[in-house]
Tab-separated table of C-alpha atoms in Angstrom:
chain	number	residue	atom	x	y	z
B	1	UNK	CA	7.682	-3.437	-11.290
B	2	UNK	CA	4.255	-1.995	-11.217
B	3	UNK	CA	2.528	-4.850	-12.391
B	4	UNK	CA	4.340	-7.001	-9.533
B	5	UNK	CA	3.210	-4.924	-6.992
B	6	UNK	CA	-0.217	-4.885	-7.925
B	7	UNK	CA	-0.064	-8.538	-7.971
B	8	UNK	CA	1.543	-8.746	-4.541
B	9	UNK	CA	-1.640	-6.483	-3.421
B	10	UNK	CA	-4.236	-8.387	-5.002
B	11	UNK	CA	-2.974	-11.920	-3.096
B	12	UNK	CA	-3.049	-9.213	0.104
B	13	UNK	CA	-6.938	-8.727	-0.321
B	14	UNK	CA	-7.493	-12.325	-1.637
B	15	UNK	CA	-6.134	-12.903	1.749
B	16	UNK	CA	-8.829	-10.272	3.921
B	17	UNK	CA	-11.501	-12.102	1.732
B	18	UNK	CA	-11.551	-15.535	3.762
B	19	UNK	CA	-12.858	-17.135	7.185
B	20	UNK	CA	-10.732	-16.302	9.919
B	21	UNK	CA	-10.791	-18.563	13.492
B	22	UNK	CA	-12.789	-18.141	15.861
B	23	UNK	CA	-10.135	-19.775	18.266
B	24	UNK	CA	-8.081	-17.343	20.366
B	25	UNK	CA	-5.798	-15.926	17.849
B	26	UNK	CA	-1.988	-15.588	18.022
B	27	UNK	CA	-0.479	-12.197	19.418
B	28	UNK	CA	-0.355	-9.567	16.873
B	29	UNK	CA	3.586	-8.771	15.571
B	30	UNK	CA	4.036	-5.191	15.573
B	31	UNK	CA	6.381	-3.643	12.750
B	32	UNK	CA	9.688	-4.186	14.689
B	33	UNK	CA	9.261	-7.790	15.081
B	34	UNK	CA	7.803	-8.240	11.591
B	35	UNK	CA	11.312	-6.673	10.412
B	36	UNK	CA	13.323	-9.013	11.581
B	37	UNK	CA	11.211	-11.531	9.545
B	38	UNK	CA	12.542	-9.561	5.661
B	39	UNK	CA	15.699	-10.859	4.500
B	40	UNK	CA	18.703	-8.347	4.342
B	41	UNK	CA	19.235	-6.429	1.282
B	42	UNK	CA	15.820	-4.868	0.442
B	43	UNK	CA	15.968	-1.265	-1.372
B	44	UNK	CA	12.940	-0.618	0.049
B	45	UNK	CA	10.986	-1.332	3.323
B	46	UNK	CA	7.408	-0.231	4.473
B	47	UNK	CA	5.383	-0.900	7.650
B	48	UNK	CA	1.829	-0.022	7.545
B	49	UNK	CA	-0.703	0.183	10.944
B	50	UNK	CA	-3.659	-2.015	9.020
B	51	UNK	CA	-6.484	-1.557	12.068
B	52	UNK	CA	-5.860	2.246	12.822
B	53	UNK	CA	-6.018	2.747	8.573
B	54	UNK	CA	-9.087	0.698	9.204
B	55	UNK	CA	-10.240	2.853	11.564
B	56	UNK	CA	-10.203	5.672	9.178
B	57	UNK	CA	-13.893	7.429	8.348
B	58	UNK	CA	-13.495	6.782	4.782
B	59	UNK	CA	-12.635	3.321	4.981
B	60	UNK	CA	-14.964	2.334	7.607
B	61	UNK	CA	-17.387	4.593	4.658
B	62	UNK	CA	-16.158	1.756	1.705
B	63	UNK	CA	-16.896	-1.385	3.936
B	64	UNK	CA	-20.732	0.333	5.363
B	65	UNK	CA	-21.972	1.842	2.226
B	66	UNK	CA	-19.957	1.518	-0.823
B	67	UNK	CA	-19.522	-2.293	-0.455
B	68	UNK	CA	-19.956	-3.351	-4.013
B	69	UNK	CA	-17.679	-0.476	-5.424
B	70	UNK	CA	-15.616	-0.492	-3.193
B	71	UNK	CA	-13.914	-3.537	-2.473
B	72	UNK	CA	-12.567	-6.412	-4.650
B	73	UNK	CA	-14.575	-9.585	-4.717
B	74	UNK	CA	-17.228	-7.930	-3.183
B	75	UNK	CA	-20.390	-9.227	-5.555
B	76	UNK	CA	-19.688	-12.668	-3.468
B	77	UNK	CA	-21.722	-10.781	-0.937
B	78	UNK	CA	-24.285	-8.339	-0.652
B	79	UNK	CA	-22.695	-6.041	2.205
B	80	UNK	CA	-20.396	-5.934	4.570
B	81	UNK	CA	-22.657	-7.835	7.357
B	82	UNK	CA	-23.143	-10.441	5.435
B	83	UNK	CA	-19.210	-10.854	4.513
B	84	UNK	CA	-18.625	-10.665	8.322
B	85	UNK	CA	-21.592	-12.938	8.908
B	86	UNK	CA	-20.281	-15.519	6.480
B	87	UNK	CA	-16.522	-14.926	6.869
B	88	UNK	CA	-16.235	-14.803	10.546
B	89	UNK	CA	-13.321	-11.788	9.679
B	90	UNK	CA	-13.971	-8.376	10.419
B	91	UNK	CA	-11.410	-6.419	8.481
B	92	UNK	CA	-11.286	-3.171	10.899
B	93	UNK	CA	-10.110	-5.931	13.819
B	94	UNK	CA	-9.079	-9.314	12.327
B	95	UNK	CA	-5.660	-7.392	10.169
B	96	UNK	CA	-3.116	-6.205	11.817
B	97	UNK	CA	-0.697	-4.780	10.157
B	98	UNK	CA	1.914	-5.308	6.812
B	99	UNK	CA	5.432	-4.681	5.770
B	100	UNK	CA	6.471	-4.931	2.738
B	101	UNK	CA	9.933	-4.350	1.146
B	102	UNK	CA	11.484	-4.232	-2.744
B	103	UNK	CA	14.740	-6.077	-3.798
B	104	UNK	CA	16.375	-4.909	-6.632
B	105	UNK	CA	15.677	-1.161	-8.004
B	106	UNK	CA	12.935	0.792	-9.633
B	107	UNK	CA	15.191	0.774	-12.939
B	108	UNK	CA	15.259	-3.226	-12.683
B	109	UNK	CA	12.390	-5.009	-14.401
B	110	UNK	CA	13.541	-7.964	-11.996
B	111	UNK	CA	13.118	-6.715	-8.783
B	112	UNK	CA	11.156	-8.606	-6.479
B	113	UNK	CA	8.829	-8.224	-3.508
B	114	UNK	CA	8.157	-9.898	-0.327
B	115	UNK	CA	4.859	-8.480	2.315
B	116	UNK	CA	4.963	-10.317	5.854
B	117	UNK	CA	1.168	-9.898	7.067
B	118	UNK	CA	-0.138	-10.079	10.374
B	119	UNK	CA	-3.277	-11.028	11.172
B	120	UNK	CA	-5.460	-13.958	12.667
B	121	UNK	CA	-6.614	-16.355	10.366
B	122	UNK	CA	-7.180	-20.448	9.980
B	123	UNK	CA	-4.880	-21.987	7.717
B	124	UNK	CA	-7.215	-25.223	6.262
B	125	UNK	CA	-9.846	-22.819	5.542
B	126	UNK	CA	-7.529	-20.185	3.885
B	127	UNK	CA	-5.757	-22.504	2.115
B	128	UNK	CA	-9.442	-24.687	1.129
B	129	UNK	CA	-10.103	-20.898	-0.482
B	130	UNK	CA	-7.385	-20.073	-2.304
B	131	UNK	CA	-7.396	-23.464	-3.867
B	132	UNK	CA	-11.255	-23.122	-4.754
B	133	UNK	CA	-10.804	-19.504	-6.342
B	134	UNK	CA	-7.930	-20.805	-8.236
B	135	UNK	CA	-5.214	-19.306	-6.722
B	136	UNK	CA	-2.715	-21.746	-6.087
B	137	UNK	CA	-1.465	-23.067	-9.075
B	138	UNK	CA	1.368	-25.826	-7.696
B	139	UNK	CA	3.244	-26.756	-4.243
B	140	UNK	CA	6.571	-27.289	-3.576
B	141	UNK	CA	8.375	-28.163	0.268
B	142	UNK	CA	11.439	-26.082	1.278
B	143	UNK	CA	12.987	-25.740	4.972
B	144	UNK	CA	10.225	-27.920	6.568
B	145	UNK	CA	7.073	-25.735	5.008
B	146	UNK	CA	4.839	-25.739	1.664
B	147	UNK	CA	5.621	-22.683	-0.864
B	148	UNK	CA	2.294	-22.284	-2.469
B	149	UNK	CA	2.882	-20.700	-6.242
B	150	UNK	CA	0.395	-18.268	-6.779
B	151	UNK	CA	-1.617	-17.935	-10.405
B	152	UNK	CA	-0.239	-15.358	-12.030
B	153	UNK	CA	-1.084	-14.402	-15.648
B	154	UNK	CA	2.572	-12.420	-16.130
B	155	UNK	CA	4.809	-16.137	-16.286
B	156	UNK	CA	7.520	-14.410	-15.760
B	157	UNK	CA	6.418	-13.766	-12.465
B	158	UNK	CA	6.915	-16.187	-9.415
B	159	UNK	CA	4.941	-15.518	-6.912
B	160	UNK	CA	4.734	-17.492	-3.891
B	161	UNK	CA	2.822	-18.000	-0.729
B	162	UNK	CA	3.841	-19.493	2.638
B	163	UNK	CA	1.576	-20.179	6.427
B	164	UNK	CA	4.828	-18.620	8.564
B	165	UNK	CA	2.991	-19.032	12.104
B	166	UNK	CA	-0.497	-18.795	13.321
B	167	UNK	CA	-0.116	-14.922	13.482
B	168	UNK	CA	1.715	-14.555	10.174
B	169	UNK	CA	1.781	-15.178	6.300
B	170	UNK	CA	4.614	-14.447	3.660
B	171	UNK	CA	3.701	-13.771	0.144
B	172	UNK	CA	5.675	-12.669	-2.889
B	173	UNK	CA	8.444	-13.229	-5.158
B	174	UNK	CA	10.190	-16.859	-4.808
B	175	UNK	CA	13.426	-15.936	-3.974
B	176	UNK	CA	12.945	-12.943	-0.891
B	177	UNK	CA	9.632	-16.273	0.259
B	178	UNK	CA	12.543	-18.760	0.455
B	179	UNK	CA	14.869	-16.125	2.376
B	180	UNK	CA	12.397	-15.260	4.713
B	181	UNK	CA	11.385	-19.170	5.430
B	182	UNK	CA	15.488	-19.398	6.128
B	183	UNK	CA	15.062	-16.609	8.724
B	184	UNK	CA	12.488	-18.457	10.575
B	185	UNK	CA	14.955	-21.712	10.954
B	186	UNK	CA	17.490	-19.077	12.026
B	187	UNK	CA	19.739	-19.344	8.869
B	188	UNK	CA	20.351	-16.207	6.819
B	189	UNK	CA	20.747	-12.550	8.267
B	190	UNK	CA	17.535	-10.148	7.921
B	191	UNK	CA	17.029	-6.210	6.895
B	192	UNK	CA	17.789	-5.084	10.606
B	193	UNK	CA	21.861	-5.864	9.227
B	194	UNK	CA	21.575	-3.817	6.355
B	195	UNK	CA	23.076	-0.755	7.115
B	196	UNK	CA	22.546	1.301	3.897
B	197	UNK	CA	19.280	1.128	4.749
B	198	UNK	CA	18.983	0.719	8.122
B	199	UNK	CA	20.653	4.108	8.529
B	200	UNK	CA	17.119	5.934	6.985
B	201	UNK	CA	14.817	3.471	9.202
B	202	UNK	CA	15.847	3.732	12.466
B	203	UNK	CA	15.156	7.354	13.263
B	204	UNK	CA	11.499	7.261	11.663
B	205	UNK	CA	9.405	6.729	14.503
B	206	UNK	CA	7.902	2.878	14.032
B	207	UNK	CA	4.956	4.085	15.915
B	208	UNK	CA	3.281	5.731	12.846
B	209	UNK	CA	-0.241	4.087	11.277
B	210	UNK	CA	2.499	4.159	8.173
B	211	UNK	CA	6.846	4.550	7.357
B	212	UNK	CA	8.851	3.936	4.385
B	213	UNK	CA	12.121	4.016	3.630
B	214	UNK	CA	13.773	3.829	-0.123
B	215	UNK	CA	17.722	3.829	0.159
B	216	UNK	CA	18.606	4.271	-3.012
B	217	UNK	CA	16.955	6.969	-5.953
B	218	UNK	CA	17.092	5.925	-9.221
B	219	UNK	CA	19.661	6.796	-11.660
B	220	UNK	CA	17.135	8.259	-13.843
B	221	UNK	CA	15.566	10.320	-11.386
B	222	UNK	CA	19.105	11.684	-10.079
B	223	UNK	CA	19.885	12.945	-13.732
B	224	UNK	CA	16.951	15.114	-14.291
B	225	UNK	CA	17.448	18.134	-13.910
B	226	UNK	CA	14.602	21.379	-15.003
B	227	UNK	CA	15.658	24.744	-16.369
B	228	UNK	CA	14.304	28.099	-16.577
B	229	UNK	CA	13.482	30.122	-13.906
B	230	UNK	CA	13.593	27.099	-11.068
B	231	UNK	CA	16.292	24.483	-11.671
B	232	UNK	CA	16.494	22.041	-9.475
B	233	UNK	CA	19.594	19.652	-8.602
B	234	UNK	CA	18.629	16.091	-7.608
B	235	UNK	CA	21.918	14.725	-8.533
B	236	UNK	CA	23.344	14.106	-4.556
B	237	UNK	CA	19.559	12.641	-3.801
B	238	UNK	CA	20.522	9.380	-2.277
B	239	UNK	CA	17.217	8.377	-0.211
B	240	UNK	CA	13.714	9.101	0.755
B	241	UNK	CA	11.618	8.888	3.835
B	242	UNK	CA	7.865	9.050	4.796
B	243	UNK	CA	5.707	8.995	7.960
B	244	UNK	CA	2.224	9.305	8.445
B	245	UNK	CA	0.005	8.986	11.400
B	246	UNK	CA	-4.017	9.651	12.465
B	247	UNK	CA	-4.519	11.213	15.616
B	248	UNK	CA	-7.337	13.309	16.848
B	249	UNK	CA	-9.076	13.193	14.040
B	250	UNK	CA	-6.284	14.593	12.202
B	251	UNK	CA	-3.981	13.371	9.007
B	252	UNK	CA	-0.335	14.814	9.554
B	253	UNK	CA	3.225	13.271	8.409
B	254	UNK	CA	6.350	14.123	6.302
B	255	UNK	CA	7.962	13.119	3.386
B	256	UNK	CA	11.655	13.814	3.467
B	257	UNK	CA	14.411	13.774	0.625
B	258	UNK	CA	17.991	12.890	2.059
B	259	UNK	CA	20.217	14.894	-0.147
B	260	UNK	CA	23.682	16.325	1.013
B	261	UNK	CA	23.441	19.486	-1.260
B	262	UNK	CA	22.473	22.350	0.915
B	263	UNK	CA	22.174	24.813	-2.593
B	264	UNK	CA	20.395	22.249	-4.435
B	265	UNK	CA	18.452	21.636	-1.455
B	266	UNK	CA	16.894	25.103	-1.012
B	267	UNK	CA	16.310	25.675	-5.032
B	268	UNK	CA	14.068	22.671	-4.653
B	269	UNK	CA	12.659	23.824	-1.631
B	270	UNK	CA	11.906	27.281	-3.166
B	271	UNK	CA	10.596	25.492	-6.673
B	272	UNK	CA	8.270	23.877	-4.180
B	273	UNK	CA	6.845	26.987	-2.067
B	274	UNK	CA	6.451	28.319	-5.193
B	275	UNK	CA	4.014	25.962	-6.625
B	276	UNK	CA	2.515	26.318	-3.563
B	277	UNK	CA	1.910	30.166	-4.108
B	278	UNK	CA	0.858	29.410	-7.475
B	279	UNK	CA	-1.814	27.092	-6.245
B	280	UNK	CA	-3.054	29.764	-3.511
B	281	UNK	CA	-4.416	31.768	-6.314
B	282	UNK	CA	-7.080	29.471	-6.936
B	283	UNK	CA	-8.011	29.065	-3.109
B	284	UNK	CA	-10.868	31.964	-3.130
B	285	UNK	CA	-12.863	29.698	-5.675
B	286	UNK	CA	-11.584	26.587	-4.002
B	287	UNK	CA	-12.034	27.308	-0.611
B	288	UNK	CA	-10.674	23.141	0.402
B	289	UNK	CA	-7.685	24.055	-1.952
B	290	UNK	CA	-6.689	26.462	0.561
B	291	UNK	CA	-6.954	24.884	3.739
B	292	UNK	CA	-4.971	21.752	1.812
B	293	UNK	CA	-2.089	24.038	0.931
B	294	UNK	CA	-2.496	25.356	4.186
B	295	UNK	CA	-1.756	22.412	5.838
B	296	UNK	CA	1.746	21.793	4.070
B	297	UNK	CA	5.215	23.524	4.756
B	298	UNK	CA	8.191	22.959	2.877
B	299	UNK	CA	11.756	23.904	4.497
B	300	UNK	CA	15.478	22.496	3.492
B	301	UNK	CA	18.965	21.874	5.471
B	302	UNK	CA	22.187	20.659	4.443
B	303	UNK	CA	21.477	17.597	4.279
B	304	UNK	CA	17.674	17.059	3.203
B	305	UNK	CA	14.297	18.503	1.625
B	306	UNK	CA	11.254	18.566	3.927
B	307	UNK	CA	7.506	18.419	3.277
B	308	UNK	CA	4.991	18.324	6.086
B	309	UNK	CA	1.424	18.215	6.045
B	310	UNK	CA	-1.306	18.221	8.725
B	311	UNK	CA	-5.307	17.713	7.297
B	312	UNK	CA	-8.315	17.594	9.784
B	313	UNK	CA	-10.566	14.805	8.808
B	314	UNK	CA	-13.236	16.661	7.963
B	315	UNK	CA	-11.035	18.114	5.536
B	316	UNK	CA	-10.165	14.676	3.838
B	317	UNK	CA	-14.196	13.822	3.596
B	318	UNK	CA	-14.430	17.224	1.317
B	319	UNK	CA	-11.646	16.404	-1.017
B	320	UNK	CA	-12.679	12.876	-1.141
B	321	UNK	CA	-16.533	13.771	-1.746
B	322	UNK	CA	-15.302	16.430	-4.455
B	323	UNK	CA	-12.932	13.922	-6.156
B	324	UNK	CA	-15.605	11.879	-6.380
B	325	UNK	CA	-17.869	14.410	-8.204
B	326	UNK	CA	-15.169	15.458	-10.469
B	327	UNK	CA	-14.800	11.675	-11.361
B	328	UNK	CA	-18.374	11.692	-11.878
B	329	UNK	CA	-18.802	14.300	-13.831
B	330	UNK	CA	-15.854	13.425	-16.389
B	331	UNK	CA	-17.489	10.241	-17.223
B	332	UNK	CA	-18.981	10.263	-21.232
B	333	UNK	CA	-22.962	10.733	-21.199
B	334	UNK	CA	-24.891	7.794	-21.784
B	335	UNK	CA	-26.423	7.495	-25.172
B	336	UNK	CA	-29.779	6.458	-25.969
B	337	UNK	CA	-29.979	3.320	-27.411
B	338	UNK	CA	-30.446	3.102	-30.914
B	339	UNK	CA	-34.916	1.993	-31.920
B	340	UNK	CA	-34.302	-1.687	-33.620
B	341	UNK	CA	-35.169	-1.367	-36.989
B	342	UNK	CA	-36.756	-5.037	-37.368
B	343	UNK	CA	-39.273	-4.593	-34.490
B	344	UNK	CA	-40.240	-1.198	-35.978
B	345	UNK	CA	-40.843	-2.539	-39.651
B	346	UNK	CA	-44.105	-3.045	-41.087
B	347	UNK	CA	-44.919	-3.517	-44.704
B	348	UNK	CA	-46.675	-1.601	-46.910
């Protein structure tokens, strides 16, 4: 599963990394319209705002400064100008947004993805690129378009690529591709007539920079269940939901665990605030650690778990400039090099 969906990413950013048009572009799809594009049955569905995440300090930081480091396939050009310059895309306007969703379950090695991405682009040139780099692998026609298979080094892995419209692209697993090409002719039904899972997505508010939805929690996360002084009872967990947005300068969202269990609901809740307490202790020496768990409050109901958090961004530059450090500073020490012995040598 985890190696699919880092495949399913990695076609995503070979995707940013190509000329875009310069001719007026199709409309952008916002996340409603883009739903009606999944196929019905997904376990899990995600919409993500791609220009207001692009918008973000430390993004805008990894495209300005930290170029090379930063972003995959990067050495093909020495900064971000230049990629602009060359590309014609500017990845803070040119993306719109993504949604992606999961068919299967987290337990099933099978599952299978699908992303619908908006964005302008030029199909000949995108497709010239992919074929260059390698990418594409094979072609096949189905429903009137070309399913591009994707190179892949997992075989067991289909992975396919379709042009949708000149504001859209499919990528991912065969099966969910071919589904969503059937949506486009108007044959098949799509997520918006799945009810156990519409039920969780339509009261998250679509206009978040990101929501997710997972209707069902896996059996093996259901089962656990820790002692000692905080148990907690996950067994009536049946979904999860998450929002996030950026407004004035500030990070804030929830995360939400639908549960009807209103005992097992608070112990978690209380396991939770107590962590929380825990974690306090250290905020005198850690001065960011306590404005972090500042930011977060933990409650329960009868029927769910809540977590919300709210972080200035000034706040997320700190913990991102400290993680850095940290990461820094854990790295081994370079070692000298050892003298060559040859070049040293000389004979008595």
């Amino acid at each position: 599963m985890k190696k699919k969906m880092l495949a399913l990413c990695l076609v995503l950013v070979v995707m940013l990394l190509v000329p875009a048009c310069k001719k007026k572009a199709a409309a952008a799809l916002n996340s409603e319209a883009m739903l009606a594009m999944v196929p019905e049955g997904p376990m899990m569905v995600m919409a993500f705002d791609f220009q207001r995440f692009a918008a973000l300090n430390f993004f805008d930081k990894a495209l300005k400064e930290d170029w090379q480091k930063n972003v995959k396939g990067a050495k093909d050009f020495k900064d971000y100008q230049e990629f602009v310059q060359k590309t014609g895309i500017d990845l803070q306007k040119d993306v719109y947004a993504v949604v992606g969703a999961v068919y299967g379950s987290f337990d099933d090695k099978d599952s299978q993805a699908l992303a619908v991405v908006s964005l302008k682009y030029d199909e000949a040139k995108l497709l010239s690129v992919l074929k260059e780099k390698g990418v594409i692998t094979a072609e096949e026609s189905y429903g009137g378009r070309t399913l591009y298979t994707l190179k892949n080094e997992d075989a067991s892995k289909d992975m396919r690529l379709v042009f949708l419209s000149k504001a859209s692209i499919l990528a991912g697993s065969h099966l969910p591709v071919k589904q969503a090409v059937d949506l486009a002719a108007k044959k098949g039904k799509n997520v918006l007539q799945t009810p156990a899972l519409m039920k969780y997505v339509d009261p998250l508010d679509k206009k978040n920079m990101f929501w997710l939805a997972v209707g069902s929690i896996p059996g093996k996360v259901k089962e656990q269940t820790s002692g000692g002084m905080m148990p907690v009872d996950l067994s009536k967990a049946e979904a999860f939901t998450a929002v996030a947005d950026f407004k004035n300068k500030t990070l804030s969202g929830e995360l939400r665990l639908i549960s009807q269990n209103e005992a097992g609901n608070k112990q978690i809740a209380d396991m939770l605030n107590g962590l929380k307490a825990l974690g306090a202790m250290g905020a005198a020496k850690e001065p960011e650690l306590g404005e972090l768990l500042n930011g977060i409050q933990l409650s329960s109901a009868a029927d769910h778990v809540k977590l919300t958090f709210s972080m200035s961004e000034a706040l997320l530059d700190k913990l991102g400039t400290k993680a850095k450090d940290k990461a820094q500073s854990m790295k081994p020490p370079v070692l000298p090099s050892e003298p060559d012995m040859e070049e040293g040598y000389t004979s008595d």
